[in-house]
């Protein structure tokens, strides 16, 4: 612990739930700060999680977690500079050479095919922030993917096919939807659906509107997909 930063080491399958609970309780308790309007004002906090095995150098994991935290913080301020939401970013370390997150992103988290560039880091994920990626929805989606009937293996393959070409990937996704409609999709698909909020300024006025977002049939929005994030959490959980 240094200044207002907290570093914690815990089992991988507890990390997301712990951070969500910590951020939520932090916001709730700071809403009682003297001079704050409880219904509107509270302090926020941001977090970075570096998933690694027990043999990985601790200082390198902490360095990456801190960098992820700083990115989450910067992203939150970009969403709302006056009252930024609490947020989270994470990464599952799979390479002995870590480097900066920018290097990791270029090396592992960008897919380029014949028609577009897709980022596999869908975050930052926000706490209690509608129409943007949020931690609570991520938790619900992870829970649904723990179902033995979930298409997680086929979606791993979809990510690989995505590298080969967009049309081929679109056809693969259609097959997945057809195969898993009765097994899993009819029961869980709603958890993936999330309209997005588009903000713009016109004559100094901030205007927001909703547009089509994520769905089972549309797993790429604004050049990003959450599937890699979902699969990497499942990969580090003992529950998978």
XYZ file of N, CA and C in Angstrom:
720
model
N 0.857 -1.189 0.000
C 0.000 0.000 0.000
C 0.898 1.246 0.000
N 0.604 2.174 -0.887
C 1.369 3.408 -0.916
C 0.464 4.546 -1.333
N 0.391 5.584 -0.520
C -0.531 6.676 -0.835
C -1.956 6.166 -0.789
N -2.710 6.405 -1.865
C -4.089 5.911 -1.894
C -4.217 4.664 -2.762
N -3.088 4.029 -3.093
C -3.105 2.813 -3.902
C -3.099 1.577 -3.013
N -3.801 0.548 -3.440
C -3.838 -0.724 -2.725
C -3.457 -1.828 -3.695
N -2.507 -2.679 -3.297
C -2.128 -3.842 -4.087
C -2.532 -5.090 -3.324
N -3.253 -5.981 -3.994
C -3.756 -7.192 -3.346
C -3.453 -8.404 -4.217
N -3.051 -9.508 -3.588
C -2.850 -10.758 -4.307
C -3.909 -11.752 -3.841
N -4.615 -12.391 -4.778
C -5.656 -13.349 -4.404
C -5.793 -14.411 -5.488
N -6.602 -15.435 -5.217
C -6.875 -16.462 -6.218
C -7.553 -15.833 -7.430
N -7.189 -16.331 -8.608
C -7.695 -15.747 -9.849
C -9.211 -15.766 -9.940
N -9.839 -16.845 -9.455
C -11.287 -16.938 -9.609
C -12.059 -16.044 -8.644
N -11.345 -15.355 -7.758
C -11.984 -14.402 -6.847
C -11.812 -12.956 -7.303
N -10.897 -12.727 -8.228
C -10.434 -11.365 -8.522
C -11.539 -10.428 -9.004
N -12.283 -10.825 -10.035
C -13.309 -9.938 -10.592
C -14.384 -9.628 -9.560
N -14.868 -10.660 -8.881
C -15.921 -10.454 -7.876
C -15.429 -9.574 -6.729
N -14.175 -9.799 -6.305
C -13.627 -8.989 -5.215
C -13.534 -7.524 -5.618
N -12.996 -7.268 -6.803
C -12.831 -5.884 -7.258
C -14.185 -5.194 -7.389
N -15.166 -5.891 -7.940
C -16.503 -5.306 -8.070
C -17.066 -4.939 -6.700
N -16.925 -5.837 -5.739
C -17.420 -5.579 -4.388
C -16.658 -4.426 -3.740
N -15.338 -4.404 -3.907
C -14.513 -3.345 -3.324
C -14.914 -1.979 -3.883
N -15.017 -1.889 -5.215
C -15.369 -0.612 -5.841
C -16.761 -0.156 -5.413
N -17.690 -1.103 -5.358
C -19.055 -0.768 -4.960
C -19.121 -0.254 -3.519
N -18.436 -0.955 -2.611
C -18.438 -0.537 -1.208
C -17.688 0.782 -1.021
N -16.625 0.980 -1.798
C -15.873 2.235 -1.728
C -16.777 3.405 -2.118
N -17.504 3.246 -3.218
C -18.415 4.313 -3.645
C -19.513 4.549 -2.610
N -20.108 3.471 -2.122
C -21.206 3.609 -1.159
C -20.756 4.328 0.109
N -19.592 3.951 0.620
C -19.120 4.536 1.873
C -18.660 5.979 1.709
N -18.093 6.308 0.546
C -17.633 7.689 0.354
C -18.777 8.628 0.010
N -19.963 8.080 -0.263
C -21.115 8.961 -0.511
C -21.528 9.699 0.758
N -20.998 9.252 1.914
C -21.324 9.898 3.186
C -20.315 10.986 3.568
N -19.344 11.256 2.686
C -18.361 12.302 2.957
C -19.077 13.635 3.164
N -18.635 14.360 4.160
C -19.267 15.638 4.497
C -19.256 16.577 3.296
N -20.394 17.147 3.014
C -20.503 18.091 1.910
C -20.955 17.457 0.611
N -21.003 16.108 0.563
C -21.442 15.424 -0.646
C -22.965 15.292 -0.661
N -23.536 15.392 -1.850
C -24.940 15.050 -2.047
C -24.996 13.541 -2.243
N -25.535 12.815 -1.264
C -25.485 11.352 -1.271
C -26.051 10.739 -2.548
N -27.044 11.367 -3.125
C -27.684 10.786 -4.302
C -26.873 10.989 -5.577
N -25.905 11.921 -5.548
C -25.187 12.261 -6.771
C -23.674 12.143 -6.647
N -23.118 12.422 -5.465
C -21.672 12.542 -5.339
C -21.069 11.431 -4.488
N -19.952 10.938 -4.953
C -19.182 9.947 -4.211
C -17.805 9.879 -4.845
N -16.850 9.364 -4.121
C -15.522 9.177 -4.693
C -15.530 7.916 -5.545
N -14.669 7.892 -6.547
C -14.571 6.697 -7.381
C -13.193 6.071 -7.233
N -13.063 4.859 -7.692
C -11.772 4.165 -7.672
C -11.663 3.333 -8.943
N -10.451 3.111 -9.399
C -10.221 2.292 -10.582
C -9.273 1.151 -10.232
N -9.353 0.076 -11.001
C -8.565 -1.117 -10.683
C -7.972 -1.733 -11.940
N -6.835 -2.392 -11.753
C -6.210 -3.174 -12.810
C -5.887 -4.554 -12.265
N -6.231 -5.590 -13.006
C -5.956 -6.965 -12.585
C -5.012 -7.616 -13.582
N -3.906 -8.152 -13.078
C -2.985 -8.941 -13.896
C -3.086 -10.390 -13.433
N -3.674 -11.238 -14.260
C -3.748 -12.666 -13.944
C -2.422 -13.316 -14.328
N -1.833 -14.088 -13.428
C -0.566 -14.759 -13.736
C -0.456 -16.030 -12.901
N 0.477 -16.921 -13.276
C 0.680 -18.123 -12.467
C 1.650 -17.824 -11.330
N 1.798 -18.796 -10.424
C 2.572 -18.557 -9.203
C 4.063 -18.381 -9.456
N 4.550 -18.778 -10.621
C 5.980 -18.668 -10.918
C 6.338 -17.357 -11.613
N 5.329 -16.602 -11.987
C 5.587 -15.359 -12.709
C 6.143 -14.310 -11.753
N 7.166 -13.534 -12.182
C 7.766 -12.511 -11.303
C 6.723 -11.520 -10.776
N 6.654 -11.415 -9.462
C 5.622 -10.600 -8.815
C 5.709 -9.136 -9.233
N 6.930 -8.596 -9.291
C 7.079 -7.167 -9.590
C 6.569 -6.835 -10.988
N 6.709 -7.794 -11.929
C 6.230 -7.558 -13.294
C 4.699 -7.580 -13.347
N 4.102 -8.473 -12.549
C 2.638 -8.529 -12.485
C 2.077 -7.247 -11.880
N 2.719 -6.760 -10.822
C 2.275 -5.520 -10.174
C 2.414 -4.341 -11.134
N 3.506 -4.316 -11.875
C 3.734 -3.236 -12.843
C 2.619 -3.210 -13.891
N 2.261 -4.389 -14.400
C 1.199 -4.450 -15.402
C -0.150 -4.074 -14.795
N -0.429 -4.565 -13.588
C -1.694 -4.228 -12.918
C -1.818 -2.719 -12.730
N -0.719 -2.082 -12.359
C -0.730 -0.628 -12.172
C -0.980 0.094 -13.495
N -0.372 -0.407 -14.568
C -0.574 0.213 -15.875
C -2.031 0.061 -16.327
N -2.605 -1.106 -16.077
C -4.011 -1.329 -16.413
C -4.920 -0.408 -15.601
N -4.567 -0.210 -14.339
C -5.330 0.690 -13.473
C -5.280 2.120 -14.009
N -4.115 2.554 -14.430
C -3.968 3.905 -14.972
C -4.776 4.079 -16.254
N -4.816 3.035 -17.066
C -5.613 3.086 -18.294
C -7.102 3.178 -17.978
N -7.529 2.392 -16.993
C -8.935 2.445 -16.583
C -9.286 3.843 -16.084
N -8.389 4.415 -15.302
C -8.611 5.753 -14.750
C -8.710 6.801 -15.866
N -7.812 6.709 -16.829
C -7.821 7.648 -17.946
C -9.097 7.503 -18.774
N -9.512 6.255 -18.979
C -10.723 5.994 -19.747
C -11.959 6.546 -19.036
N -12.011 6.372 -17.721
C -13.144 6.876 -16.933
C -13.244 8.394 -17.016
N -12.100 9.053 -16.923
C -12.100 10.517 -17.016
C -12.547 10.975 -18.396
N -12.233 10.174 -19.408
C -12.673 10.505 -20.754
C -14.177 10.388 -20.927
N -14.810 9.507 -20.141
C -16.265 9.335 -20.200
C -16.995 10.477 -19.501
N -16.469 10.864 -18.338
C -17.128 11.916 -17.549
C -16.067 12.568 -16.670
N -15.542 13.689 -17.106
C -14.446 14.331 -16.380
C -14.892 14.894 -15.037
N -16.159 15.291 -14.928
C -16.649 15.880 -13.677
C -16.899 14.821 -12.613
N -17.455 13.693 -13.021
C -17.766 12.618 -12.076
C -17.462 11.273 -12.733
N -16.183 10.963 -12.914
C -15.810 9.737 -13.635
C -16.266 8.483 -12.907
N -16.744 7.476 -13.644
C -17.193 6.242 -13.007
C -16.015 5.385 -12.553
N -16.231 4.575 -11.538
C -15.232 3.577 -11.160
C -15.128 2.564 -12.299
N -13.936 2.033 -12.514
C -13.769 1.131 -13.651
C -12.649 0.127 -13.418
N -12.584 -0.831 -14.328
C -11.659 -1.960 -14.207
C -11.113 -2.340 -15.570
N -9.817 -2.687 -15.603
C -9.223 -3.344 -16.764
C -8.428 -4.537 -16.266
N -8.292 -5.558 -17.124
C -7.570 -6.763 -16.711
C -6.884 -7.414 -17.911
N -5.905 -8.273 -17.607
C -5.231 -9.036 -18.656
C -4.686 -10.327 -18.068
N -4.826 -11.398 -18.817
C -4.278 -12.696 -18.429
C -2.912 -12.859 -19.082
N -1.848 -12.843 -18.289
C -0.480 -12.926 -18.813
C -0.208 -14.338 -19.315
N 0.101 -14.465 -20.598
C 0.346 -15.777 -21.196
C 1.722 -15.874 -21.840
N 2.491 -14.806 -21.741
C 3.797 -14.746 -22.399
C 4.858 -14.409 -21.365
N 6.024 -15.055 -21.471
C 7.113 -14.766 -20.530
C 7.596 -13.328 -20.689
N 7.519 -12.809 -21.924
C 7.887 -11.413 -22.161
C 6.631 -10.563 -22.055
N 6.571 -9.703 -21.055
C 5.371 -8.901 -20.841
C 5.495 -7.531 -21.505
N 6.478 -6.739 -21.092
C 6.600 -5.393 -21.628
C 5.451 -4.516 -21.171
N 5.238 -3.417 -21.890
C 4.140 -2.507 -21.549
C 2.827 -3.059 -22.101
N 1.721 -2.513 -21.614
C 0.435 -2.981 -22.125
C 0.266 -2.604 -23.594
N 0.836 -1.488 -24.018
C 0.794 -1.122 -25.437
C 1.436 -2.208 -26.288
N 2.574 -2.736 -25.814
C 3.256 -3.808 -26.549
C 2.419 -5.082 -26.555
N 1.842 -5.413 -25.395
C 0.976 -6.594 -25.300
C -0.200 -6.454 -26.258
N -0.786 -5.280 -26.275
C -1.968 -5.038 -27.109
C -1.651 -5.249 -28.587
N -0.532 -4.692 -29.028
C -0.144 -4.837 -30.431
C 0.167 -6.288 -30.771
N 0.779 -6.989 -29.822
C 1.242 -8.358 -30.069
C 0.125 -9.401 -29.944
N -0.793 -9.202 -28.994
C -1.755 -10.250 -28.662
C -3.221 -9.873 -28.845
N -3.535 -8.589 -28.828
C -4.935 -8.197 -28.691
C -5.519 -7.476 -29.901
N -4.795 -7.459 -30.996
C -5.302 -6.844 -32.218
C -5.394 -7.903 -33.312
N -6.575 -8.028 -33.903
C -6.792 -8.944 -35.024
C -7.020 -8.109 -36.282
N -6.231 -8.372 -37.306
C -6.399 -7.680 -38.583
C -6.819 -8.704 -39.631
N -7.924 -8.414 -40.306
C -8.319 -9.291 -41.401
C -8.487 -8.483 -42.679
N -9.190 -9.042 -43.641
C -9.277 -8.395 -44.950
C -10.177 -7.167 -44.984
N -10.929 -6.908 -43.912
C -11.841 -5.765 -43.962
C -11.771 -4.829 -42.763
N -11.197 -5.269 -41.654
C -11.143 -4.383 -40.493
C -10.086 -4.828 -39.486
N -9.847 -3.940 -38.513
C -8.960 -4.226 -37.389
C -9.826 -4.324 -36.139
N -9.708 -5.444 -35.419
C -10.556 -5.689 -34.256
C -9.705 -5.740 -33.004
N -10.081 -4.942 -32.007
C -9.389 -4.951 -30.718
C -10.074 -5.951 -29.793
N -9.269 -6.757 -29.104
C -9.802 -7.778 -28.192
C -9.806 -7.321 -26.739
N -9.368 -6.099 -26.485
C -9.493 -5.529 -25.128
C -10.743 -4.651 -25.124
N -11.844 -5.193 -24.622
C -13.144 -4.534 -24.711
C -13.322 -3.453 -23.653
N -12.526 -3.542 -22.575
C -12.648 -2.590 -21.471
C -12.146 -1.205 -21.837
N -12.248 -0.295 -20.938
C -12.506 -0.503 -19.517
C -13.969 -0.871 -19.250
N -14.164 -1.614 -18.128
C -15.499 -1.989 -17.676
C -15.871 -1.101 -16.494
N -17.070 -0.522 -16.551
C -17.473 0.474 -15.560
C -18.421 -0.095 -14.511
N -18.447 0.562 -13.378
C -19.369 0.202 -12.303
C -20.599 1.099 -12.386
N -21.768 0.482 -12.492
C -23.037 1.233 -12.500
C -23.065 2.332 -13.563
N -22.648 1.998 -14.767
C -22.595 2.984 -15.845
C -23.324 2.391 -17.043
N -24.525 2.898 -17.354
C -25.357 2.302 -18.392
C -24.810 2.561 -19.790
N -25.111 1.620 -20.672
C -24.859 1.743 -22.099
C -23.377 1.808 -22.459
N -22.543 1.322 -21.573
C -21.124 1.127 -21.828
C -20.750 -0.214 -21.208
N -19.618 -0.799 -21.587
C -19.223 -2.059 -20.940
C -19.193 -1.878 -19.426
N -19.880 -2.741 -18.688
C -19.871 -2.581 -17.235
C -19.574 -3.894 -16.527
N -19.059 -3.778 -15.316
C -18.545 -4.931 -14.583
C -19.664 -5.900 -14.235
N -20.817 -5.381 -13.834
C -21.911 -6.260 -13.428
C -22.391 -7.125 -14.593
N -22.498 -6.535 -15.783
C -22.894 -7.312 -16.959
C -21.839 -8.354 -17.287
N -20.571 -7.977 -17.176
C -19.482 -8.927 -17.413
C -19.614 -10.126 -16.479
N -19.902 -9.875 -15.210
C -20.071 -10.965 -14.247
C -21.227 -11.884 -14.646
N -22.332 -11.303 -15.096
C -23.485 -12.101 -15.507
C -23.159 -12.943 -16.739
N -22.437 -12.347 -17.677
C -22.068 -13.075 -18.893
C -21.119 -14.226 -18.562
N -20.150 -13.976 -17.694
C -19.226 -15.031 -17.275
C -20.000 -16.179 -16.636
N -20.958 -15.855 -15.795
C -21.780 -16.877 -15.143
C -22.521 -17.717 -16.183
N -23.060 -17.071 -17.199
C -23.796 -17.810 -18.228
C -22.869 -18.702 -19.052
N -21.629 -18.272 -19.248
C -20.678 -19.062 -20.027
C -20.122 -20.249 -19.240
N -20.365 -20.287 -17.941
C -19.966 -21.463 -17.163
C -20.883 -22.651 -17.423
N -22.022 -22.376 -18.020
C -22.939 -23.443 -18.419
C -22.209 -24.401 -19.369
N -22.337 -25.686 -19.125
C -21.647 -26.688 -19.950
C -22.105 -26.659 -21.402
N -23.288 -26.093 -21.639
C -23.817 -26.014 -23.000
C -23.388 -24.741 -23.731
N -22.576 -23.914 -23.102
C -22.185 -22.642 -23.730
C -21.253 -22.887 -24.918
N -21.229 -21.955 -25.876
C -20.413 -22.128 -27.083
C -18.982 -21.617 -26.949
N -18.391 -21.686 -25.759
C -17.074 -21.069 -25.572
C -15.998 -21.672 -26.475
N -16.039 -22.995 -26.687
C -15.035 -23.618 -27.560
C -15.192 -23.146 -28.998
N -16.437 -23.044 -29.447
C -16.672 -22.568 -30.809
C -16.316 -21.097 -30.961
N -16.470 -20.309 -29.897
C -16.106 -18.895 -29.981
C -14.598 -18.698 -29.972
N -13.866 -19.612 -29.338
C -12.401 -19.576 -29.464
C -12.020 -19.774 -30.928
N -12.701 -20.721 -31.550
C -12.444 -20.979 -32.965
C -12.852 -19.782 -33.811
N -13.957 -19.121 -33.431
C -14.408 -17.932 -34.166
C -13.345 -16.841 -34.152
N -12.669 -16.654 -33.020
C -11.590 -15.661 -32.944
C -10.465 -16.004 -33.911
N -10.150 -17.294 -34.035
C -9.107 -17.710 -34.982
C -9.555 -17.501 -36.421
N -10.802 -17.837 -36.706
C -11.338 -17.667 -38.057
C -11.398 -16.189 -38.426
N -11.614 -15.335 -37.441
C -11.680 -13.893 -37.663
C -10.397 -13.371 -38.311
N -9.284 -14.009 -38.000
C -8.006 -13.600 -38.585
C -7.937 -13.937 -40.074
N -8.694 -14.936 -40.471
C -8.635 -15.410 -41.855
C -9.497 -14.581 -42.800
N -10.507 -13.920 -42.253
C -11.364 -13.100 -43.104
C -12.705 -12.836 -42.466
N -13.269 -11.651 -42.729
C -14.517 -11.257 -42.081
C -15.699 -12.101 -42.541
N -15.783 -12.364 -43.840
C -16.907 -13.157 -44.354
C -16.897 -14.559 -43.775
N -15.722 -15.161 -43.718
C -15.595 -16.501 -43.149
C -16.002 -16.497 -41.674
N -15.594 -15.455 -40.945
C -15.944 -15.342 -39.524
C -17.446 -15.126 -39.343
N -18.052 -14.311 -40.206
C -19.496 -14.074 -40.124
C -20.276 -15.367 -40.350
N -19.825 -16.172 -41.308
C -20.485 -17.450 -41.577
C -20.320 -18.413 -40.409
N -19.144 -18.401 -39.793
C -18.906 -19.247 -38.623
C -19.821 -18.838 -37.470
N -20.005 -17.531 -37.276
C -20.876 -17.053 -36.203
C -22.326 -17.466 -36.458
N -22.764 -17.421 -37.710
C -24.122 -17.865 -38.045
C -24.307 -19.339 -37.703
N -23.282 -20.148 -37.974
C -23.360 -21.577 -37.635
C -23.454 -21.771 -36.125
N -22.663 -20.982 -35.382
C -22.689 -21.076 -33.915
C -24.077 -20.734 -33.381
N -24.662 -19.662 -33.911
C -25.997 -19.243 -33.470
C -27.023 -20.335 -33.763
N -26.929 -20.956 -34.931
C -27.864 -22.023 -35.303
C -27.717 -23.241 -34.395
N -26.474 -23.665 -34.163
C -26.211 -24.872 -33.369
C -26.614 -24.694 -31.911
N -26.340 -23.506 -31.362
C -26.527 -23.304 -29.924
C -27.817 -22.563 -29.561
N -28.669 -22.327 -30.555
C -29.898 -21.572 -30.273
C -30.729 -22.225 -29.168
N -31.029 -23.496 -29.318
C -31.848 -24.189 -28.320
C -31.046 -24.575 -27.085
N -29.757 -24.881 -27.277
C -28.921 -25.365 -26.170
C -28.595 -24.274 -25.153
N -28.346 -23.056 -25.670
C -27.794 -22.019 -24.786
C -28.305 -20.614 -25.088
N -28.391 -20.270 -26.353
C -28.667 -18.884 -26.741
C -30.029 -18.398 -26.262
N -31.079 -19.211 -26.438
C -32.415 -18.773 -26.024
C -32.470 -18.442 -24.537
N -31.645 -19.115 -23.757
C -31.645 -18.920 -22.307
C -30.766 -17.753 -21.865
N -29.640 -17.552 -22.558
C -28.630 -16.616 -22.052
C -28.349 -15.400 -22.938
N -28.854 -15.376 -24.167
C -28.444 -14.342 -25.125
C -28.706 -12.923 -24.648
N -29.796 -12.720 -23.906
C -30.154 -11.371 -23.458
C -29.046 -10.730 -22.630
N -28.253 -11.554 -21.940
C -27.190 -11.014 -21.091
C -26.092 -10.344 -21.919
N -25.954 -10.776 -23.168
C -24.942 -10.189 -24.044
C -25.430 -8.916 -24.724
N -26.734 -8.746 -24.807
C -27.285 -7.609 -25.536
C -27.132 -6.324 -24.734
N -26.590 -5.308 -25.378
C -26.354 -4.048 -24.673
C -26.264 -2.904 -25.673
N -27.276 -2.017 -25.721
C -27.164 -0.854 -26.596
C -26.045 0.060 -26.115
N -25.480 0.806 -27.019
C -24.380 1.706 -26.678
C -24.848 3.154 -26.695
N -24.224 3.942 -25.843
C -24.524 5.372 -25.783
C -23.468 6.134 -26.559
N -23.926 6.945 -27.477
C -23.023 7.760 -28.285
C -23.135 9.208 -27.817
N -22.013 9.790 -27.421
C -22.005 11.168 -26.928
C -21.349 12.091 -27.951
N -21.910 13.258 -28.106
C -21.271 14.257 -28.963
C -21.639 15.642 -28.452
N -20.853 16.615 -28.834
C -21.135 17.992 -28.423
C -21.594 18.803 -29.631
N -22.682 19.530 -29.454
C -23.209 20.400 -30.501
C -23.438 21.780 -29.907
N -22.734 22.768 -30.446
C -22.836 24.142 -29.928
C -22.607 24.199 -28.419
N -21.621 23.443 -27.967
C -21.269 23.445 -26.553
C -22.161 22.594 -25.678
N -23.184 21.963 -26.278
C -24.109 21.128 -25.502
C -23.794 19.655 -25.744
N -23.706 18.880 -24.653
C -23.430 17.451 -24.744
C -24.733 16.701 -25.022
N -24.770 15.970 -26.118
C -25.969 15.234 -26.515
C -25.651 13.744 -26.562
N -26.542 12.941 -26.008
C -26.358 11.497 -26.000
C -27.512 10.821 -26.731
N -27.200 9.751 -27.429
C -28.256 8.950 -28.049
C -27.828 7.484 -28.008
N -28.812 6.605 -28.095
C -28.526 5.179 -28.074
C -28.430 4.655 -29.498
N -27.541 3.688 -29.701
C -27.428 3.038 -30.997
C -27.254 1.543 -30.764
N -27.377 0.789 -31.843
C -27.284 -0.663 -31.737
C -25.937 -1.074 -31.154
N -25.969 -1.979 -30.214
C -24.737 -2.438 -29.578
C -24.526 -3.923 -29.756
N -24.006 -4.531 -28.736
C -23.627 -5.927 -28.757
C -24.844 -6.847 -28.772
N -24.725 -7.963 -29.488
C -25.739 -9.017 -29.460
C -25.065 -10.319 -29.865
N -25.782 -11.425 -29.745
C -25.207 -12.718 -30.120
C -24.848 -12.737 -31.601
N -25.667 -12.084 -32.412
C -25.397 -12.049 -33.856
C -24.370 -10.987 -34.233
N -24.036 -10.117 -33.296
C -23.098 -9.022 -33.572
C -22.115 -8.914 -32.410
N -20.980 -9.578 -32.544
C -20.004 -9.655 -31.454
C -18.869 -8.653 -31.595
N -18.954 -7.794 -32.613
C -17.962 -6.726 -32.790
C -18.708 -5.395 -32.845
N -18.404 -4.496 -31.927
C -18.999 -3.160 -31.939
C -17.896 -2.129 -31.755
N -17.968 -1.085 -32.557
C -16.975 -0.008 -32.504
C -15.550 -0.560 -32.598
N -15.377 -1.599 -33.428
C -14.046 -2.165 -33.650
C -13.504 -2.987 -32.504
N -14.386 -3.414 -31.578
C -13.951 -4.213 -30.427
C -14.866 -5.418 -30.239
N -14.312 -6.492 -29.651
C -15.116 -7.643 -29.262
C -14.812 -8.019 -27.814
N -15.835 -8.411 -27.035
C -15.598 -8.812 -25.645
C -15.259 -10.294 -25.493
N -15.307 -11.046 -26.589
C -15.175 -12.505 -26.488
C -13.826 -12.927 -25.917
N -12.754 -12.264 -26.303
C -11.439 -12.618 -25.763
C -11.402 -12.390 -24.256
N -11.954 -11.269 -23.794
C -12.005 -10.989 -22.354
C -12.765 -12.084 -21.609
N -13.910 -12.475 -22.151
C -14.725 -13.517 -21.519
C -13.952 -14.828 -21.440
N -13.328 -15.199 -22.543
C -12.612 -16.476 -22.588
C -11.379 -16.478 -21.697
N -10.704 -15.325 -21.568
C -9.511 -15.330 -20.722
C -9.871 -15.421 -19.243
N -11.008 -14.863 -18.845
C -11.445 -15.034 -17.455
C -11.810 -16.491 -17.193
N -12.549 -17.099 -18.116
C -12.903 -18.511 -17.961
C -11.662 -19.388 -17.897
N -10.625 -19.001 -18.630
C -9.398 -19.793 -18.667
C -8.649 -19.792 -17.343
N -8.756 -18.710 -16.583
C -8.018 -18.643 -15.313
C -8.855 -19.111 -14.128
N -10.130 -19.336 -14.361
C -10.995 -19.781 -13.271
C -10.891 -21.283 -13.061
N -10.876 -21.687 -11.840
C -10.886 -23.115 -11.532
C -12.242 -23.730 -11.827
N -13.257 -22.849 -12.023
C -14.622 -23.330 -12.230
C -14.861 -23.791 -13.657
N -13.955 -23.426 -14.585
C -14.224 -23.784 -15.978
C -14.047 -25.279 -16.168
